[in-house]
Amino acid sequence: MSKEKETNELMEKVVSLCKRRGFIFQGSEIYGGLAGTFDYGDLGGELLHNIKNSWWKRFVSARRDMYGIRAAILMRQEVWQATGHADHFADPMVECEKCKRRFRADQLDPNLQEICPECNGKLGEPRQFNMMFQTKVGANEDSSAISYLRPETAQGIFVNFKNTVDAYHPKLPFGMAQIGKAFRNEITPRDFIFRQREFEQMEIEYFVREADWEKHFEYWKEQMSMWMEDIGIDMSKVHELEVAGEDLAHYSKRTVDFEFDYPFGRKELFGLAYRGSFDLNTHKIEYVDEEAGEKMTPHVIEPSFGVDRAFLALFLSAYTEDTSGEETRVFLKFKPKMAPIISCVSPLLKNKPELVEYANVKVFAPLKEEFGRIAWDDNGNIGKRYRRQDEIGTPWCIVVDFDTLTDDTVTVRDRDTGTQERVKVSDLNSYIKEKLN
Ligand code: GAP
């Protein structure tokens, strides 16, 4: 099989698994779909939560130098005029003179720049297309009512810099962090959840003295890698790219992109930028260093993470096919702490009330109470139940059988190895806790 066919097939399998098992659906699907939007189902939502919780815990709650913020998505238009987004947050776009479809000029085949990839018509001259979604706030129709859906969460942090300093009096260096939706009217959304029009970001703005920026940049580069590894992203597929001067965003003095080997190519996963004093200067915000008695403008290191890209990289890292048996076994090798479901409880037979009751009352209910993310499955034979849980990445399946009724032990079956062991029901709680940690 050609490499291209293999990678297309892998993406098709992943997209289809995501839909079939309720991880991700196309946005507005019953009306034909809205390009660049996706809805996360129950399991996808759990995985998203685990990604965001792990990030927030590591980078915000566990630290003494970080302040969270949950800023409004709608902001005054002056914010985006000041930052240059209103004028410069644009991609080059070309339109086909025949079919009128629009494409990003920089994503076209360099050898076929003037030919429409859809209908072979002639493409017009590139022009800049601003990617911010415009809307109006309130009932007024004049230009003063114009607002934008934020294209990055970062500005919600900068405009609250002074509020945070006044409320908490942090000393440099310190950071502010936010998780939230961002919106970009991408000309060509594509590659599943990779390039969307509505997506989520997890961003840190870390405020430092100018003289120290390189030290902090290196520190955050390492921290970003450590978190990726911790959640289970395959680090052999992650590569650092020093972004060349001419490709830097208008605010950045240095950027390192973390790229990931997706089936559709090596592309951006997360970014780390040195924004200098661009944003605070832009918003005319200063910081008073009380100890030194000086007014100054801190410089900014920005680790920026896309939640959906973290999801995709994690999912692709976990996706495994075991072809050693008669049938291919697909399983998601999530780290247990990231798995949407930690464990699935089953009575061996669903028509034996004594098994069902034991499984429900003595195993399922207490585990559900403790861990929350516990599933129940009594459908079909045990082998099929295991396959269903493998496919969604559940690390352990627990089966209550006739021996359980006499010796109070259950079978615990491991997702990755398929091995089974007997565990005392009274030990299940600590057994799972130990493995989760
Ligand atoms: N505040 C800096 C900033 O927004 P960016 O590189 O434009 O920088 C940061 O975006 C991260 O947001 C990216 O590394 C990526 O993970 C995610 N991201 C950007 N555009 C996206 C899109 N259209 N769909 C999904 N994720 C996106």
XYZ file of C-alpha atoms and ligand atoms in Angstrom:
464
model
C 0.000 0.000 0.000
C 1.334 3.484 -0.841
C 2.325 5.742 2.047
C -0.335 8.294 1.021
C -3.107 5.678 0.957
C -1.989 4.341 4.322
C -2.093 7.792 5.954
C -5.485 8.600 4.406
C -6.795 5.301 5.699
C -5.487 5.993 9.189
C -7.239 9.386 9.287
C -10.435 7.804 7.953
C -10.297 5.166 10.672
C -9.728 7.775 13.370
C -12.523 10.068 12.134
C -14.910 7.144 11.855
C -14.012 5.797 15.324
C -14.503 9.280 16.786
C -17.987 9.467 15.305
C -19.092 5.876 15.920
C -18.057 5.854 19.573
C -19.270 9.363 20.327
C -16.019 11.286 20.664
C -16.538 13.899 17.933
C -19.360 14.799 15.513
C -19.461 17.279 12.631
C -21.031 20.569 13.781
C -24.674 21.114 12.644
C -24.529 17.669 11.057
C -28.280 17.113 10.621
C -28.417 20.260 8.474
C -25.524 19.205 6.262
C -22.662 20.288 8.550
C -20.975 23.636 9.147
C -17.387 23.504 7.877
C -14.718 24.081 10.500
C -16.977 23.318 13.486
C -17.164 20.135 15.559
C -19.237 18.925 18.507
C -17.620 16.732 21.147
C -19.792 13.895 22.469
C -19.730 12.345 25.927
C -16.402 10.501 25.595
C -14.731 13.275 23.604
C -15.864 15.766 26.228
C -14.315 13.632 28.987
C -11.002 13.472 27.141
C -11.104 17.240 26.613
C -11.757 17.725 30.341
C -8.829 15.509 31.233
C -6.518 17.445 28.908
C -7.640 20.805 30.267
C -7.643 19.677 33.905
C -4.149 18.259 33.603
C -2.925 21.510 32.014
C -4.630 23.758 34.575
C -3.428 21.680 37.507
C 0.172 21.621 36.327
C 0.511 25.192 35.087
C -1.897 27.088 37.346
C -3.102 25.453 40.581
C 0.174 23.711 41.414
C 2.210 26.906 40.992
C 2.655 29.971 43.175
C 3.415 32.366 40.334
C 0.357 31.877 38.112
C -3.026 33.629 38.081
C -6.021 32.281 36.202
C -8.466 34.430 34.281
C -11.731 33.722 32.490
C -12.229 36.718 30.261
C -15.224 37.530 28.065
C -15.019 36.367 24.461
C -16.531 39.598 23.172
C -14.278 42.593 23.634
C -14.383 46.194 22.521
C -13.171 46.687 18.957
C -10.447 49.037 20.260
C -8.646 45.979 21.700
C -8.221 44.514 18.213
C -7.399 47.856 16.633
C -4.659 48.436 19.210
C -3.118 44.983 18.742
C -3.107 45.221 14.960
C -5.451 42.266 14.551
C -8.088 44.447 12.863
C -5.556 45.334 10.141
C -3.105 42.447 10.023
C -4.786 39.242 11.215
C -5.251 38.060 7.671
C -4.327 35.250 5.320
C -3.710 35.639 1.565
C -6.766 34.396 -0.316
C -7.414 33.669 -3.989
C -10.778 33.182 -5.677
C -11.504 30.987 -8.691
C -12.971 33.098 -11.502
C -15.036 30.119 -12.691
C -16.444 28.274 -9.637
C -15.947 31.199 -7.171
C -14.417 28.920 -4.531
C -11.806 30.538 -2.305
C -8.445 29.095 -1.248
C -5.525 30.096 0.934
C -2.856 31.215 -1.514
C -0.007 29.879 0.626
C -1.507 26.378 0.718
C -1.782 25.873 -3.023
C 0.574 23.661 -4.990
C 3.466 26.072 -5.836
C 3.645 24.648 -9.384
C -0.063 25.182 -10.051
C -0.540 28.576 -8.360
C -2.979 29.950 -10.932
C -5.173 26.889 -11.446
C -8.213 26.093 -9.317
C -7.684 22.709 -7.571
C -11.445 22.040 -7.756
C -12.468 22.930 -11.347
C -9.184 23.856 -13.123
C -10.536 27.395 -13.635
C -8.265 30.459 -13.438
C -7.468 31.821 -9.991
C -7.535 35.602 -9.411
C -4.884 37.743 -7.710
C -4.263 37.051 -3.983
C -5.820 39.519 -1.554
C -5.742 39.739 2.225
C -8.708 38.203 4.032
C -9.199 39.147 7.688
C -9.949 36.070 9.748
C -11.779 37.675 12.654
C -15.508 36.992 12.942
C -17.286 40.308 13.121
C -20.510 40.813 15.031
C -22.580 43.661 16.470
C -23.202 44.236 20.143
C -26.591 45.635 21.145
C -29.357 47.051 18.971
C -27.350 49.858 17.352
C -26.409 49.351 13.723
C -23.602 51.924 13.455
C -19.908 51.102 13.399
C -19.505 51.753 17.142
C -21.460 48.516 17.754
C -18.891 46.379 15.915
C -17.173 43.681 17.954
C -15.234 40.539 17.139
C -15.155 37.007 18.473
C -11.633 36.783 19.892
C -9.120 35.074 17.572
C -6.815 34.262 20.528
C -7.419 34.047 24.272
C -4.201 35.997 24.918
C -5.770 39.479 24.708
C -8.263 38.623 27.477
C -5.172 38.155 29.628
C -3.383 41.370 28.633
C -6.435 43.592 29.154
C -6.722 42.156 32.685
C -3.049 42.563 33.552
C -3.631 45.694 35.644
C -6.690 44.223 37.404
C -4.666 41.178 38.360
C -1.688 43.191 39.588
C -3.973 45.471 41.638
C -5.853 42.521 43.130
C -2.974 40.144 43.930
C 0.216 42.294 43.880
C 2.379 39.645 42.163
C 6.129 40.155 41.813
C 7.951 39.521 38.544
C 8.284 36.997 37.109
C 4.694 35.788 37.177
C 2.145 34.495 34.714
C -1.501 34.639 33.822
C -3.340 31.730 32.237
C -6.601 31.162 30.463
C -8.477 28.322 28.784
C -11.221 29.268 26.381
C -12.683 29.360 22.912
C -11.097 31.264 20.052
C -12.546 31.879 16.597
C -10.915 32.286 13.211
C -12.754 32.432 9.930
C -10.235 30.067 8.298
C -10.441 30.165 4.494
C -9.919 26.437 4.209
C -10.677 24.581 7.454
C -9.426 21.023 7.083
C -7.806 17.875 8.393
C -10.601 17.031 10.819
C -10.199 19.044 14.050
C -6.721 20.299 13.085
C -7.835 23.561 11.466
C -11.200 24.729 12.728
C -13.113 27.989 12.733
C -14.105 27.598 16.374
C -11.548 25.961 18.648
C -10.158 26.132 22.133
C -6.847 27.438 23.419
C -4.897 27.134 26.669
C -2.571 30.101 26.916
C -0.051 31.473 29.371
C 1.387 34.968 29.280
C 4.474 34.911 31.475
C 5.719 38.370 32.480
C 9.471 38.766 32.924
C 12.214 41.369 32.965
C 13.609 41.974 29.481
C 17.114 40.909 30.516
C 15.829 37.489 31.568
C 13.673 36.577 28.576
C 15.998 33.948 27.088
C 16.242 32.049 30.355
C 12.432 31.960 30.705
C 11.974 31.031 27.055
C 14.171 27.957 27.521
C 12.393 27.081 30.769
C 8.944 27.173 29.129
C 10.148 25.184 26.139
C 11.112 22.421 28.527
C 7.885 22.723 30.523
C 5.800 22.375 27.367
C 7.624 19.169 26.404
C 7.276 17.785 29.904
C 3.503 18.279 29.883
C 3.132 16.690 26.435
C 5.048 13.670 27.619
C 3.094 13.529 30.859
C -0.292 13.319 29.133
C 0.933 10.668 26.695
C 1.726 12.432 23.418
C 4.194 10.309 21.433
C 7.334 12.451 21.763
C 9.056 10.674 18.874
C 6.496 12.471 16.659
C 7.065 15.915 18.179
C 9.650 18.246 16.612
C 10.752 21.751 17.474
C 10.860 24.276 14.654
C 12.586 27.626 14.998
C 10.250 29.922 13.059
C 12.168 32.023 10.530
C 12.110 35.816 10.880
C 9.921 36.448 7.831
C 7.318 33.926 9.081
C 6.993 35.393 12.588
C 3.605 36.776 13.674
C 3.549 40.585 13.751
C 3.978 40.637 17.552
C 6.695 37.988 17.913
C 10.447 38.406 18.299
C 11.139 34.685 18.494
C 8.851 31.669 18.076
C 9.455 27.962 18.420
C 6.669 25.778 17.047
C 6.183 22.296 18.370
C 5.202 20.264 15.327
C 3.601 16.823 15.307
C 3.751 14.074 12.690
C 0.036 13.835 11.856
C -0.990 11.329 9.174
C -1.497 14.344 6.858
C 2.021 15.686 7.462
C 4.255 17.394 9.985
C 2.336 20.432 11.174
C 1.983 22.768 14.134
C 0.820 21.397 17.444
C 1.650 24.213 19.893
C 3.709 27.399 19.848
C 6.048 29.258 22.154
C 6.546 32.955 21.406
C 8.574 35.793 22.829
C 6.158 38.703 22.436
C 8.536 41.292 23.896
C 6.620 44.230 25.361
C 4.375 44.478 22.291
C 1.033 43.848 23.970
C 1.476 45.796 27.184
C 2.887 48.733 25.198
C 0.008 48.498 22.791
C -2.539 48.715 25.598
C -0.433 51.388 27.367
C -0.063 49.291 30.504
C 2.850 49.636 32.902
C 3.983 47.746 35.963
C 5.348 49.340 39.113
C 8.135 47.369 40.688
C 7.573 48.331 44.316
C 10.913 46.998 45.554
C 13.008 48.839 42.964
C 10.622 51.806 42.981
C 10.525 51.884 39.169
C 7.869 51.929 36.490
C 8.552 49.500 33.682
C 6.951 47.363 30.981
C 7.444 43.631 31.519
C 8.284 41.409 28.553
C 6.203 38.371 27.711
C 6.895 34.692 27.040
C 3.810 32.988 25.641
C 3.339 29.212 25.681
C 0.209 28.651 23.590
C -1.614 25.324 23.294
C -4.563 24.321 21.104
C -6.862 22.029 23.082
C -8.226 20.339 19.956
C -4.746 19.749 18.560
C -3.717 18.273 21.917
C -6.759 15.990 21.591
C -5.799 14.945 18.051
C -2.136 14.335 18.901
C -3.096 12.365 21.991
C -5.662 10.305 20.097
C -3.215 9.539 17.276
C -0.491 8.663 19.800
C -2.859 6.260 21.567
C -4.379 4.631 18.453
C -3.048 1.072 18.184
C -3.887 -1.887 15.976
C -2.969 -5.345 17.206
C -2.874 -7.684 14.215
C -1.426 -10.695 15.990
C -4.797 -12.440 16.433
C -7.377 -13.606 13.887
C -9.125 -10.235 13.950
C -7.406 -6.878 14.191
C -7.846 -5.505 17.690
C -8.045 -1.707 17.855
C -7.280 -0.060 21.148
C -6.521 3.417 22.423
C -3.493 3.224 24.644
C -4.312 6.270 26.763
C -2.489 6.743 30.032
C -5.079 5.636 32.623
C -5.344 9.135 34.117
C -6.282 10.535 30.685
C -8.716 7.794 29.601
C -12.337 8.979 29.312
C -13.485 5.856 31.176
C -11.245 4.445 33.889
C -12.927 1.106 34.225
C -15.938 -0.851 32.969
C -17.853 -3.181 35.286
C -19.715 -6.211 33.917
C -21.696 -9.094 35.361
C -20.628 -12.231 33.440
C -24.256 -12.948 32.497
C -27.006 -10.382 32.467
C -29.780 -12.901 33.095
C -28.383 -14.013 36.456
C -29.849 -11.556 38.990
C -27.373 -12.523 41.715
C -24.440 -11.568 39.456
C -26.112 -8.357 38.283
C -26.944 -7.276 41.798
C -23.486 -8.035 43.159
C -21.838 -6.206 40.253
C -24.137 -3.240 40.585
C -24.223 -2.788 44.354
C -20.826 -4.001 45.522
C -18.588 -3.066 42.590
C -20.078 -0.507 40.201
C -21.756 1.846 42.710
C -18.773 2.332 45.069
C -16.302 2.752 42.178
C -18.635 5.211 40.437
C -18.918 7.180 43.646
C -15.127 7.318 44.037
C -13.935 7.803 40.450
C -16.943 9.035 38.463
C -15.632 7.821 35.116
C -16.777 4.179 35.508
C -18.939 2.461 32.869
C -21.400 -0.437 33.033
C -21.753 -2.978 30.229
C -23.793 -6.188 30.308
C -24.409 -6.534 26.566
C -23.163 -9.412 24.411
C -20.382 -11.811 25.295
C -17.367 -10.810 27.362
C -15.008 -10.758 24.370
C -17.204 -8.188 22.618
C -17.423 -6.085 25.767
C -13.613 -6.062 25.996
C -13.341 -4.957 22.329
C -15.827 -2.141 22.905
C -13.834 -0.846 25.870
C -10.499 -1.297 24.058
C -11.766 0.953 21.269
C -12.465 3.815 23.657
C -9.291 3.284 25.661
C -10.654 1.934 28.973
C -7.608 0.597 30.858
C -9.374 -2.048 32.975
C -12.473 -4.209 32.583
C -13.841 -5.753 35.763
C -15.980 -8.896 35.534
C -18.158 -10.313 38.289
C -18.599 -14.092 37.846
C -19.854 -17.050 39.908
C -16.591 -17.309 41.900
C -17.145 -13.709 43.015
C -20.258 -14.788 44.888
C -18.230 -17.138 47.073
C -14.772 -15.549 47.341
C -15.445 -11.816 46.801
C -12.848 -11.499 44.040
C -13.311 -10.228 40.466
C -11.417 -10.562 37.212
C -9.537 -7.421 36.178
C -8.486 -7.484 32.547
C -5.748 -5.169 31.258
C -6.398 -3.294 27.982
C -2.849 -3.307 26.604
C -1.715 -6.826 27.417
C -5.080 -8.614 27.626
C -3.863 -10.306 30.818
C -6.316 -11.013 33.616
C -5.858 -11.169 37.368
C -8.121 -11.825 40.332
C -8.481 -8.895 42.691
C -10.397 -8.725 45.965
C -13.461 -6.523 45.719
C -12.394 -4.739 48.906
C -9.029 -3.893 47.251
C -10.442 -2.534 43.964
C -10.462 1.051 45.064
C -6.811 1.134 46.096
C -5.837 -1.109 43.140
C -7.180 1.501 40.689
C -5.868 4.475 42.641
C -2.378 3.042 42.723
C -2.368 2.376 38.992
C -3.793 5.823 38.198
C -0.915 7.467 40.022
N -1.797 33.738 21.203
C -0.955 33.176 20.218
C -1.661 32.399 19.223
O -2.887 32.403 19.168
P -1.320 30.713 17.239
O -0.088 29.965 16.816
O -2.043 31.478 16.192
O -0.837 31.683 18.417
C -1.907 29.006 19.109
O -2.308 29.703 17.959
C -2.359 27.565 19.044
O -3.774 27.497 18.825
C -1.755 26.784 17.876
O -0.465 26.297 18.197
C -2.766 25.661 17.720
O -2.533 24.665 18.691
C -4.077 26.363 18.040
N -4.788 26.791 16.805
C -4.547 27.883 16.069
N -5.398 27.955 15.028
C -6.205 26.881 15.104
C -7.308 26.391 14.316
N -7.760 27.060 13.252
N -7.895 25.226 14.697
C -7.466 24.549 15.785
N -6.440 24.971 16.570
C -5.818 26.116 16.242
